[in-house]
XYZ file of C-alpha atoms in Angstrom:
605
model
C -15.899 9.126 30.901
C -15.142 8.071 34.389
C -11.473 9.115 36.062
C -9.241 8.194 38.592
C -8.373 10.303 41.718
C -5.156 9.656 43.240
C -3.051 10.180 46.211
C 0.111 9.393 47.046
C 1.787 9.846 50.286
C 3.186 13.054 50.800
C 2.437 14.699 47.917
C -0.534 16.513 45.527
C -3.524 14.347 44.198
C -3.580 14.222 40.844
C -6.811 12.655 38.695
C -6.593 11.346 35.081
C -9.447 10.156 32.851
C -9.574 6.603 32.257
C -10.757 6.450 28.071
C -9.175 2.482 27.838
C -10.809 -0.283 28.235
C -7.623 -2.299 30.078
C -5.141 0.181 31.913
C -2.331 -0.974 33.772
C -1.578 0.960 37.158
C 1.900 0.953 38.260
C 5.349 2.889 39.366
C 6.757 1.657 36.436
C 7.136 4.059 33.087
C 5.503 1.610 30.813
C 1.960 1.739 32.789
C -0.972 3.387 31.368
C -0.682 5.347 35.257
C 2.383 5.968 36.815
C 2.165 6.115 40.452
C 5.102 8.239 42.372
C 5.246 6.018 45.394
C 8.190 3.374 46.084
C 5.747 1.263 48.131
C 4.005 0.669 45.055
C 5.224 -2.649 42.473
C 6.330 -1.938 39.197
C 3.430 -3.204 37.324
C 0.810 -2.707 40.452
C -2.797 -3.639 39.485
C -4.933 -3.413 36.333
C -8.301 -1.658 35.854
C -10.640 -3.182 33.335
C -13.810 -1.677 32.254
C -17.175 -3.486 32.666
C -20.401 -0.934 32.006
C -20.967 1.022 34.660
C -18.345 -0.467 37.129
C -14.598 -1.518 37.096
C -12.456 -4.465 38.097
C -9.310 -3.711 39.763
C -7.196 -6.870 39.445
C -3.344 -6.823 41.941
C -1.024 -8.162 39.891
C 1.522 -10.787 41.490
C 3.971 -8.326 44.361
C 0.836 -6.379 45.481
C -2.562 -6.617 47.275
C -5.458 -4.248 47.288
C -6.532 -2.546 50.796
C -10.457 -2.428 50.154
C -12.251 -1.121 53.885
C -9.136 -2.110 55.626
C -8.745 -5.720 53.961
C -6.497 -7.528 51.749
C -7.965 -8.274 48.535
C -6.813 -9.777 44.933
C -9.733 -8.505 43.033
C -12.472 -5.607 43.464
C -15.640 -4.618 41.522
C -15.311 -0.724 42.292
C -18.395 1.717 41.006
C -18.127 5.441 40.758
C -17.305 7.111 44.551
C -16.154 3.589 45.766
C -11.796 3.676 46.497
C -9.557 1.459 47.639
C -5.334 1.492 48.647
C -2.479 0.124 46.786
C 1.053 0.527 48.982
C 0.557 4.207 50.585
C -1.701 5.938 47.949
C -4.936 6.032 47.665
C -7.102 5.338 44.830
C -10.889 6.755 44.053
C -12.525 5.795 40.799
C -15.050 9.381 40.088
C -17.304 10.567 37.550
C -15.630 12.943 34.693
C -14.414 15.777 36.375
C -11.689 18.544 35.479
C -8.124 16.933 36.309
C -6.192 18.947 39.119
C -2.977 18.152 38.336
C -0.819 16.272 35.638
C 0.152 12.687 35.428
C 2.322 10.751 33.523
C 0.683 8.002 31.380
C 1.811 5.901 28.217
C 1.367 6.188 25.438
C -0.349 10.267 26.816
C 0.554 12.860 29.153
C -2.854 14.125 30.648
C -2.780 17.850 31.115
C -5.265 20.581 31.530
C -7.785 18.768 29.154
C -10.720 16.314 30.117
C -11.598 12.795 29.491
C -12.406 13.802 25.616
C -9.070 15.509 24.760
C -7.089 12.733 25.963
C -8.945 10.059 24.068
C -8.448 12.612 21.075
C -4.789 12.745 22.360
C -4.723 8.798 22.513
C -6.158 7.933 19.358
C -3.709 10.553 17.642
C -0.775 8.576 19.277
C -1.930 5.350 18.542
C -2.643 6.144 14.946
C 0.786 7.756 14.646
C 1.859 4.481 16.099
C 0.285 2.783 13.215
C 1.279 5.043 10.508
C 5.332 4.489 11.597
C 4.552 0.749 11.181
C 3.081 1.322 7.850
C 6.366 2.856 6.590
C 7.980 -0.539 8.018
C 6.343 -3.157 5.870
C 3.126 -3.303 3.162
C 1.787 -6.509 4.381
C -1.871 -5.367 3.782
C -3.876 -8.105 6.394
C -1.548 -6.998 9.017
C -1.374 -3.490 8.977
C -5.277 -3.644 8.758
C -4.906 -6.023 12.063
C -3.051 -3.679 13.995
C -5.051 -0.842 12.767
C -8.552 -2.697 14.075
C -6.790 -3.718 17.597
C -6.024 0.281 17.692
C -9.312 1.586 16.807
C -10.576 -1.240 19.649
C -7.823 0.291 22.150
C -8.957 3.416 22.048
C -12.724 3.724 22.033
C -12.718 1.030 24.621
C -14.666 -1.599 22.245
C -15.338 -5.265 22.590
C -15.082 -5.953 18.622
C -13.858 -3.909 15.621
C -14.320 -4.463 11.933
C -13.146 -3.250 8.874
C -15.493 -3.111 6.149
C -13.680 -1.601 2.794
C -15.367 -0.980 -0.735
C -14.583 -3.491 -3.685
C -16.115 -3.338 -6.876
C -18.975 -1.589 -5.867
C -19.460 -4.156 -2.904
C -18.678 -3.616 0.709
C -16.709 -6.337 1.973
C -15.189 -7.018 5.612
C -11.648 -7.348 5.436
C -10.520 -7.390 9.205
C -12.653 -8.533 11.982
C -11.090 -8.440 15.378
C -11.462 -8.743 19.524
C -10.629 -7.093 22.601
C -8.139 -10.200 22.875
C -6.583 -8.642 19.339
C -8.149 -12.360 17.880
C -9.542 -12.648 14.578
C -13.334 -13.078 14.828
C -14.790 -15.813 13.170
C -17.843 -15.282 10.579
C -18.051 -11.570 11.162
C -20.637 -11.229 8.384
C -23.197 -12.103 10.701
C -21.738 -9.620 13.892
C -22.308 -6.377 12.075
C -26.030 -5.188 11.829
C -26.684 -4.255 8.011
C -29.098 -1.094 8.703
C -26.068 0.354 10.657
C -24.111 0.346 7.848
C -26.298 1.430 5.014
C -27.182 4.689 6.762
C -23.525 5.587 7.623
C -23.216 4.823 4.156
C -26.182 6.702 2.301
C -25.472 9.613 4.755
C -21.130 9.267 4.691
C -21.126 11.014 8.577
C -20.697 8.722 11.400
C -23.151 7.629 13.751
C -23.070 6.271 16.894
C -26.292 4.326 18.728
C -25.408 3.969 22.586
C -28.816 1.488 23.141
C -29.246 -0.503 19.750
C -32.276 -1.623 21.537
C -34.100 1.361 22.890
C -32.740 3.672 19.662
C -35.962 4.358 17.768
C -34.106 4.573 14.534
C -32.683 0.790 14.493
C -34.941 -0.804 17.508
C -37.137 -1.995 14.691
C -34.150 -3.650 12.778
C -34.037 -7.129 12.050
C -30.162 -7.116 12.320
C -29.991 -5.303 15.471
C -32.874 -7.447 16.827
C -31.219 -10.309 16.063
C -27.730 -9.570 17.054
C -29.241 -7.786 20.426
C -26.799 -5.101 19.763
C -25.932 -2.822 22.756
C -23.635 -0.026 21.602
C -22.320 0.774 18.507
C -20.283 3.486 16.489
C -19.829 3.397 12.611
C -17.531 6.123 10.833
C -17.195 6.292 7.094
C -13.515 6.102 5.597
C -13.355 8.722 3.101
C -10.150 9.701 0.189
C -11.005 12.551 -2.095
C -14.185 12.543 -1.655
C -14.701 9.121 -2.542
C -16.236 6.329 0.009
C -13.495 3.957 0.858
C -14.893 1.896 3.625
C -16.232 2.014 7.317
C -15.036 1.085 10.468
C -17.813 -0.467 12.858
C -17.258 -0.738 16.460
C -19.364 -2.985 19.184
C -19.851 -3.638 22.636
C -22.350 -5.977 23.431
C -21.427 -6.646 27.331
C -22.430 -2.807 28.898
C -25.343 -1.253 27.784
C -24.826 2.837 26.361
C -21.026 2.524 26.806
C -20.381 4.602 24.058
C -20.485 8.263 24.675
C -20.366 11.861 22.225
C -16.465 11.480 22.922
C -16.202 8.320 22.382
C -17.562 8.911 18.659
C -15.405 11.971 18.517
C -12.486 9.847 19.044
C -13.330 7.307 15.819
C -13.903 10.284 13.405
C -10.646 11.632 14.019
C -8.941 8.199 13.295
C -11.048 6.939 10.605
C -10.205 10.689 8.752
C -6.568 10.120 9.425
C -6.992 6.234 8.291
C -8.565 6.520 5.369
C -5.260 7.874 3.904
C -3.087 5.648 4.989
C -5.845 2.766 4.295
C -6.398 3.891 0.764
C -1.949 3.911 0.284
C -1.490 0.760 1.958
C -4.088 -0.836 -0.930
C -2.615 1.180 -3.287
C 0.775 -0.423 -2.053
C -0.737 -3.654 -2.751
C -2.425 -3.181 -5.784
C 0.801 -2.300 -7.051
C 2.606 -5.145 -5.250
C -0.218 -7.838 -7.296
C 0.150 -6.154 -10.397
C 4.261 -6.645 -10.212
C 3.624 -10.357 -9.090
C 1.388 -10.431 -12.436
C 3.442 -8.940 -14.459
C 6.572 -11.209 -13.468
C 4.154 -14.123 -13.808
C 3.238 -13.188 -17.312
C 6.475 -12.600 -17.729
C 7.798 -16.095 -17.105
C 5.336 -17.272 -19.300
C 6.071 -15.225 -22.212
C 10.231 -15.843 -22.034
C 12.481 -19.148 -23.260
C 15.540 -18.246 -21.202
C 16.482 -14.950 -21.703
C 14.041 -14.229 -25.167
C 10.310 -12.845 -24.461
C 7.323 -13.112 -26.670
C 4.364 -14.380 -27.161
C 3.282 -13.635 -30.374
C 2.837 -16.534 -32.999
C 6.055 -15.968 -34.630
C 7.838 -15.951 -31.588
C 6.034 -19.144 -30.572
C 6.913 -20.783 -33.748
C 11.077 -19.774 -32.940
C 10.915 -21.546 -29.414
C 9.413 -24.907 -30.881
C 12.301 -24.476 -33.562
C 14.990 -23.968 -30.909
C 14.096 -26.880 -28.529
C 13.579 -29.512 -31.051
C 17.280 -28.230 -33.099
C 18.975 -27.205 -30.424
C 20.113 -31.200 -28.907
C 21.302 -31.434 -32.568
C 24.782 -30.272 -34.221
C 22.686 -29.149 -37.389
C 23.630 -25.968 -38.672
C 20.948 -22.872 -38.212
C 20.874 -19.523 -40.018
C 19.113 -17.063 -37.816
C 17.278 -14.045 -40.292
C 15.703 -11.004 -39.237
C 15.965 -7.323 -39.743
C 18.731 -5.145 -37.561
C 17.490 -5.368 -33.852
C 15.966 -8.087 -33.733
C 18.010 -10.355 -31.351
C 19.487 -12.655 -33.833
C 22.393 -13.105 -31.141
C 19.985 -13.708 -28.488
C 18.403 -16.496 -30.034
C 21.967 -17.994 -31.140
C 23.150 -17.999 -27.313
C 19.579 -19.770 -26.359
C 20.287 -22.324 -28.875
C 23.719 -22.423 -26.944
C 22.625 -23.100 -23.971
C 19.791 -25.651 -24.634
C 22.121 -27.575 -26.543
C 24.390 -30.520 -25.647
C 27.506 -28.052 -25.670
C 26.073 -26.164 -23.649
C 29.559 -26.461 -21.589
C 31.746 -25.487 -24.343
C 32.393 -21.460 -25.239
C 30.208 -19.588 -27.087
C 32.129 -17.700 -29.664
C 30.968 -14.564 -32.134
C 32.244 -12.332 -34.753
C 30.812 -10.022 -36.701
C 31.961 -10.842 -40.055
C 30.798 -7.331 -41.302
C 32.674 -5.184 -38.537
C 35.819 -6.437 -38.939
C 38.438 -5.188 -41.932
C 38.761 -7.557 -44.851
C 42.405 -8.041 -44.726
C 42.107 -9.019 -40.987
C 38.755 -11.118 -41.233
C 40.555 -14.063 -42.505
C 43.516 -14.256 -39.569
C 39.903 -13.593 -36.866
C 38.682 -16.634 -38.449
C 41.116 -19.223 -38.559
C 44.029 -17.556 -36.509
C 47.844 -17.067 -37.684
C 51.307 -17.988 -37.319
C 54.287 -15.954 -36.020
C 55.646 -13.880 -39.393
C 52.896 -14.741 -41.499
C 52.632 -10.989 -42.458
C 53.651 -7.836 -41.210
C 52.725 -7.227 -37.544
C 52.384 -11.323 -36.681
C 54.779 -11.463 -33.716
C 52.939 -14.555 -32.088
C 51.518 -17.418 -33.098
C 47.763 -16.548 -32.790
C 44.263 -18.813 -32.447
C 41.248 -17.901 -34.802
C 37.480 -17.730 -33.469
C 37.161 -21.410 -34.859
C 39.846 -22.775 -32.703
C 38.364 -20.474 -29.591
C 35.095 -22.186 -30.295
C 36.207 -25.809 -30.000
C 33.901 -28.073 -28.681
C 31.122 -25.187 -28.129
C 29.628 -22.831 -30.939
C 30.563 -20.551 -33.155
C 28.265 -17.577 -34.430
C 28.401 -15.898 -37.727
C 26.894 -12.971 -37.306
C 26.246 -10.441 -40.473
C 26.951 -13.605 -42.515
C 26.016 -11.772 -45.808
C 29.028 -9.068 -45.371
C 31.718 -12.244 -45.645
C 34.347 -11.458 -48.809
C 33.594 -14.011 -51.846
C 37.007 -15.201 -50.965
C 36.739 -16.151 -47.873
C 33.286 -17.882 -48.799
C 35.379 -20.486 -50.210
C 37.773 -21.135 -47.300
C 34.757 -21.285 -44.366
C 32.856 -23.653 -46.762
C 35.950 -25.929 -46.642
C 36.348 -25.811 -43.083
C 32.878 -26.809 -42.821
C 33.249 -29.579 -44.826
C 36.260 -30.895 -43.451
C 35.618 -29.534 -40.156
C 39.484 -28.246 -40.353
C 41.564 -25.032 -40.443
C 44.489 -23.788 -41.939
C 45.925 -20.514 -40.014
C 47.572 -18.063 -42.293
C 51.014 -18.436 -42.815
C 51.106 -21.747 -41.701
C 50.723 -25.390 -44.321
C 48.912 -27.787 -41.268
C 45.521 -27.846 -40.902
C 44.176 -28.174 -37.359
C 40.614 -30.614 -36.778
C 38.439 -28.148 -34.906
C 35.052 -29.616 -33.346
C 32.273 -26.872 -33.461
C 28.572 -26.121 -34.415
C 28.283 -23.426 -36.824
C 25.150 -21.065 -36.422
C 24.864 -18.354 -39.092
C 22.844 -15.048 -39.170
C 22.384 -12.369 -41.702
C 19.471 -9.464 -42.639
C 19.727 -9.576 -45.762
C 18.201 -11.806 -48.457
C 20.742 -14.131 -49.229
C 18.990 -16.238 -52.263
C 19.009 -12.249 -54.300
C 22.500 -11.977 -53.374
C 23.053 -15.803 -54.918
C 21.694 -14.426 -58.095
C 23.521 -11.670 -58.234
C 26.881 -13.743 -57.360
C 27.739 -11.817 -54.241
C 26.972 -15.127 -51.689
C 28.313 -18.634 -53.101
C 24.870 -20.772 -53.310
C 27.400 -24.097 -51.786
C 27.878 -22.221 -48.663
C 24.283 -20.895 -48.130
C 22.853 -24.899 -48.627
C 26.018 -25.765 -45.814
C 24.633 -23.166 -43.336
C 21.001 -22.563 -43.951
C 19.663 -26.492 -43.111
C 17.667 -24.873 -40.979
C 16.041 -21.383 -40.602
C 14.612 -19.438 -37.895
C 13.349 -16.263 -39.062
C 12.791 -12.947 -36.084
C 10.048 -10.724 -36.953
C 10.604 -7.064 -36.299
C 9.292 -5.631 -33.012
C 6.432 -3.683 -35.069
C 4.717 -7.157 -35.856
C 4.644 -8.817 -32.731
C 1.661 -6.910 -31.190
C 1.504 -6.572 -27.667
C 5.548 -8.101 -27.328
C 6.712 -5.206 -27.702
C 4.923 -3.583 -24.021
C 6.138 -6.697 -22.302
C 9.551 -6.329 -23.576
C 9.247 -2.794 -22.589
C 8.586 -3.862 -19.334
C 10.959 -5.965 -18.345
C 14.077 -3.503 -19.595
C 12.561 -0.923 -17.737
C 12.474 -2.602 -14.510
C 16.081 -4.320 -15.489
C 17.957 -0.863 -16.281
C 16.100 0.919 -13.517
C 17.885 -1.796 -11.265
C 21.271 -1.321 -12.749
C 20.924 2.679 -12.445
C 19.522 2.925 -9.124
C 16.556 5.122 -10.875
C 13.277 6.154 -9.253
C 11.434 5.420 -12.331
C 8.803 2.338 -11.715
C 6.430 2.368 -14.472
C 4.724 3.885 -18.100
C 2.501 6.432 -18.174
C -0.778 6.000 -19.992
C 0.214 8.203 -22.520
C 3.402 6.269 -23.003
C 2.222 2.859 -22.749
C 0.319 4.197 -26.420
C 2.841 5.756 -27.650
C 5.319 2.542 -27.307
C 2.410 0.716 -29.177
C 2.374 3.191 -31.741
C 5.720 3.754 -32.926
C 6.989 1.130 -35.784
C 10.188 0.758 -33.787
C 12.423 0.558 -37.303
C 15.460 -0.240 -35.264
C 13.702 -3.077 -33.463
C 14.796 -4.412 -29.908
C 17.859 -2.764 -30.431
C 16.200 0.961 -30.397
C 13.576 0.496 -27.416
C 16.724 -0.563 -25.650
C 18.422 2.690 -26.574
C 15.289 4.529 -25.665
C 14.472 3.265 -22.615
C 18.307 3.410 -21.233
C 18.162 6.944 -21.872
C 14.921 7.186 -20.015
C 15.723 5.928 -17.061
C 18.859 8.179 -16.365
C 16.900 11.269 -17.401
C 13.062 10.867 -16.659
C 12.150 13.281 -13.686
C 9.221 11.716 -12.840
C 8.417 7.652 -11.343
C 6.370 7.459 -14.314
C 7.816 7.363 -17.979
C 6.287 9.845 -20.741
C 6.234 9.769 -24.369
C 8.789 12.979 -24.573
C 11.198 10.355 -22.087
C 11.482 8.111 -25.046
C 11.475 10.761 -27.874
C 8.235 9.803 -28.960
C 6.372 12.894 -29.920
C 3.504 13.028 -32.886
C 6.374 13.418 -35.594
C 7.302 9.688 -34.801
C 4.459 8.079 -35.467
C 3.754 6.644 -38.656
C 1.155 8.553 -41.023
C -2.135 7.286 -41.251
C -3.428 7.528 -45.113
C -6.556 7.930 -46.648
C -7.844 4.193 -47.427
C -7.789 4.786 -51.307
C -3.963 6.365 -51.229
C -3.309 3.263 -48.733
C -4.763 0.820 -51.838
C -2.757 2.551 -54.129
C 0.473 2.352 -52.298
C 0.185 -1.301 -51.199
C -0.970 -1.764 -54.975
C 2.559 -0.409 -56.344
C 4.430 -2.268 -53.521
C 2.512 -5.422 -54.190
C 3.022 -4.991 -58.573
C 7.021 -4.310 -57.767
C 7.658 -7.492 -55.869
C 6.099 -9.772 -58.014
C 7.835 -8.000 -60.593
C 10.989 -8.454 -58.723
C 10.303 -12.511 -58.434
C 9.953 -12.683 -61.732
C 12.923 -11.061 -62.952
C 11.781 -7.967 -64.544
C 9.450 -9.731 -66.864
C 5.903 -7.616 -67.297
C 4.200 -9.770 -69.609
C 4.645 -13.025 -67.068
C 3.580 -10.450 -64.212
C 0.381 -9.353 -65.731
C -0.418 -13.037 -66.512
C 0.574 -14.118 -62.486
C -1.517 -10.774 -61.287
C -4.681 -11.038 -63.670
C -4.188 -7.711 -64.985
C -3.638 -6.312 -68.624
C 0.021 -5.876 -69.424
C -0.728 -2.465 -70.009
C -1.969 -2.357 -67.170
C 1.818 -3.382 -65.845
C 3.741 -0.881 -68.299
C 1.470 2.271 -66.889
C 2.552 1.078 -63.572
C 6.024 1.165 -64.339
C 5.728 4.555 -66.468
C 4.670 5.976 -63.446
C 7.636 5.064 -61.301
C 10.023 6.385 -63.969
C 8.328 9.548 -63.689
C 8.489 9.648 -60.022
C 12.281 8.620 -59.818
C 12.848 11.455 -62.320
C 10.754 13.811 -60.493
């Protein structure tokens, strides 16, 4: 590697190796060379690297004294020097430097031409890593890390060529002129490659032509390759990639330090490579995930399953109606959810949304929530008061827990219903209230008509139409998606460092029955978030050790359960009689008496 020897007036010569293809020359600080001499420009000259020669190029502000004339441009070999203000300039062989210089982005000290390529790659790499931190766009952090690689080992062309799916694949292919270089499948020789790649240690042929290991290649024939270096990118032991160097203008540019130079980038690389695709691996999958996300969701309810398909056809086609909807489902489910979604894709969408609990609120009181009071209608009225119904006017009302409503207060809501009127307590005029009445309730409403707890009047007046929620344990793969989303939602909310399920927790989720639906994996994955030590969430995050899981039974005591379970709720449906359910089940009646025999004995066991 060649070097300059320098002299400025008045004071010690100093030489520097020049391991750059372009390197600016100037008293400035942000040259390549800084020159100590006022008669010298800012930005003086350039030096540009062509084989076995250079070109020294004056910039505008300065000419070059070349055998005592002025000159703009100069093709200057090894030995030849020339003047530049009052210093001279002589470009030599490698030698030892004598004294130090300052240089960007190096300071050349007591090392040679090698070290400070070493130095310079180091630097530029560091460069690269600090703009890695910056940003994760993948094409052009893999840009900037080619036009290094080029910048330091003084090539004409760089490519990276990274491994994908068992298939290496050129993913950045750039110039001297940090351009993108058109089909650079057909610039790289292929022999090159597959030995740095059978033999993962880099290689570096200084005379494609003349080497006797590739002069018989077709691709290096073909290409009339020059100079080349190939270095394998390497992560834990695994081959990531290769970056492939060129020159094809100077023949044998590339020297020993030259290839010493790309090894110690492409080891440093290959980390920061093999993050920055992890980066966008993980950057895909969230785009994914949000996609599939959008696709599984009606407003603010996600599924997917067939069930939950069969709700969101139900809510669009009753929701532009005022017909009145009972929502069913176990606890958990999102029976609210859905009622606010119907809400919202209705015509009043406008109005208020109103809800009450008819099961959480004290029976005495219920009736005054409902349809409001007057001042001194009873003890503590010391205001005229609205109910939910008048709150709700001209939006919807929701009543949720349905089932829990007194028998006597059955009778008043099915008369405002009717008459679409109130009557406060303590007060004789009825008020005309305008709302849409959606109903919910987990429990079986047409048992507790036949036992007389729920008036059968009022379940016809709210149940026109029914949308029934299936718990989270039968909507198959729902219940990861939900999962999902409320982890990235409460992560948000509590600034957490938790991104994602482990593998171990992504099975355990599946696993679990979930008894308290939505509900509990809410619960659960709140709690997570604040306490999980780790980016990841495990199955002890969520509670969900072995003990959780539901039992798995040996096939014939599974038969024999489902069996009993089966025998009970036709038995149920048929009011108690066994003779009708042997007849409706195929079986002897005895057959049906044995069955219940046994159940006696276990219930007094």
């Amino acid at each position: 590697m060649p070097s300059l020897f320098i002299k400025p007036p008045g004071k010690d010569a100093i030489q520097v190796a020049l391991f750059k293809r372009i390197t600016s020359v100037g008293r400035g600080a942000a040259n390549d060379i800084v020159i100590d001499d006022p008669e010298v420009a800012e930005a003086a000259l350039t030096l540009t690297a062509d084989g076995a020669t250079w070109m020294a190029e004056a910039l505008p502000g300065t000419d070059l004294l070349l055998g005592g004339k002025k000159k703009r441009r100069a093709e200057l070999g090894a030995g030849e020097s020339f003047a530049v203000g009052g210093t001279v300039i002589e470009i030599r062989p490698e030698t030892a430097p004598t004294a130090t210089v300052k240089a960007t982005p190096i300071k050349v000290t007591d090392a040679g031409g090698s070290q400070a390529g070493k130095l310079a790659a180091l630097q530029t790499l560091h460069d690269f890593s600090r703009r890695l931190l910056g940003g994760y766009d993948l094409p052009r952090l893999l840009d900037a890390l080619l036009d290094a690689i080029i910048e330091v080992t003084r090539a004409d062309k760089g490519f990276l060529i990274l491994l994908e799916e068992g298939e290496l694949r050129i993913q950045g292919a750039r110039n001297l002129d940090q351009q993108t270089i058109e089909d650079a499948v057909s610039r790289v020789s292929d022999s090159i490659i597959a030995k740095v790649v059978q033999e993962r240690a880099p290689i570096i042929v200084s005379d494609a032509m003349r080497d006797e290991s590739f002069s018989a290649s077709e691709s290096v024939v073909n290409l009339k390759l020059c100079s080349v270096m190939c270095a394998p990118l390497i992560h834990k032991g695994e081959l990531l990639g290769l970056l492939y160097v060129g020159n094809d203008s100077v023949v044998a540019l590339f020297e020993p330090a030259d290839l010493e130079v790309l090894t110690v980038f492409a080891a440093q690389a290959s980390l920061i490579i093999a993050n920055a695709l992890l980066v966008s691996d993980l950057q895909e999958e969230t785009v994914e995930l949000r996609r599939a996300l959008e696709d599984k969701r009606f407003g603010e309810i996600i599924g997917a399953c067939d069930a939950m398909l069969d709700v969101f056809r139900k809510i669009e086609k009753v929701a532009s109606t005022d017909i009145s909807v009972m929502i069913t489902g176990e606890t958990g489910t999102g029976k609210e959810l859905v009622a606010r979604e119907i809400h919202r894709c209705s015509t009043r969408a406008e109005g208020p949304f109103v809800a009450i609990n008819c099961g959480a609120i004290p029976e005495n009181l219920l009736e005054s929530e409902l349809f409001g009071h007057v001042r001194g209608a009873f003890t503590g009225a010391t205001a005229n008061r609205e109910g939910r119904f008048q709150a709700a006017h001209g939006g919807t009302l929701f009543l949720d827990e349905i089932g829990e409503l007194p028998p006597q207060l059955q009778v008043k809501l099915l008369r405002a219903i009717q008459e679409k009127t109130i009557t406060r307590v303590g007060d004789v005029k009825p008020q005309r209230v305008d709302i849409r009445i959606l109903a919910a309730t987990n429990r079986n409403l047409e048992e507790e008509i036949k036992s007389g707890a729920f008036r059968e009047d009022l379940y016809y007046r709210l149940n026109v139409i029914t949308l029934h929620l299936p718990p989270l344990r039968d909507r198959g793969e729902d219940v990861l998606v939900i999962a999902r989303y409320l982890l990235e939602k409460f992560a948000a909310e509590h600034g957490s460092k938790v991104r994602s399920f482990s593998p171990a927790a992504v099975k355990a989720i599946r696993r679990f029955t979930w008894p308290g639906n939505i509900r509990q994996l809410e619960n659960r994955l709140r709690k997570a978030v604040v306490l999980a030590d780790r980016s990841a969430v495990t199955p002890s995050d969520l509670d969900l050790d072995e003990a959780s899981f539901e039992a798995v039974l040996p096939l014939q005591e599974a038969l024999e359960v489902y069996k009993s379970d089966y025998i009970n709720r036709v038995l149920e449906r048929n009011g108690g009689n066994r003779t009708k359910t042997a007849r409706d089940l195929g079986v002897d009646p005895r057959t049906i008496f044995r069955h219940l025999e046994r159940m006696n004995t276990d219930e007094e066991a």
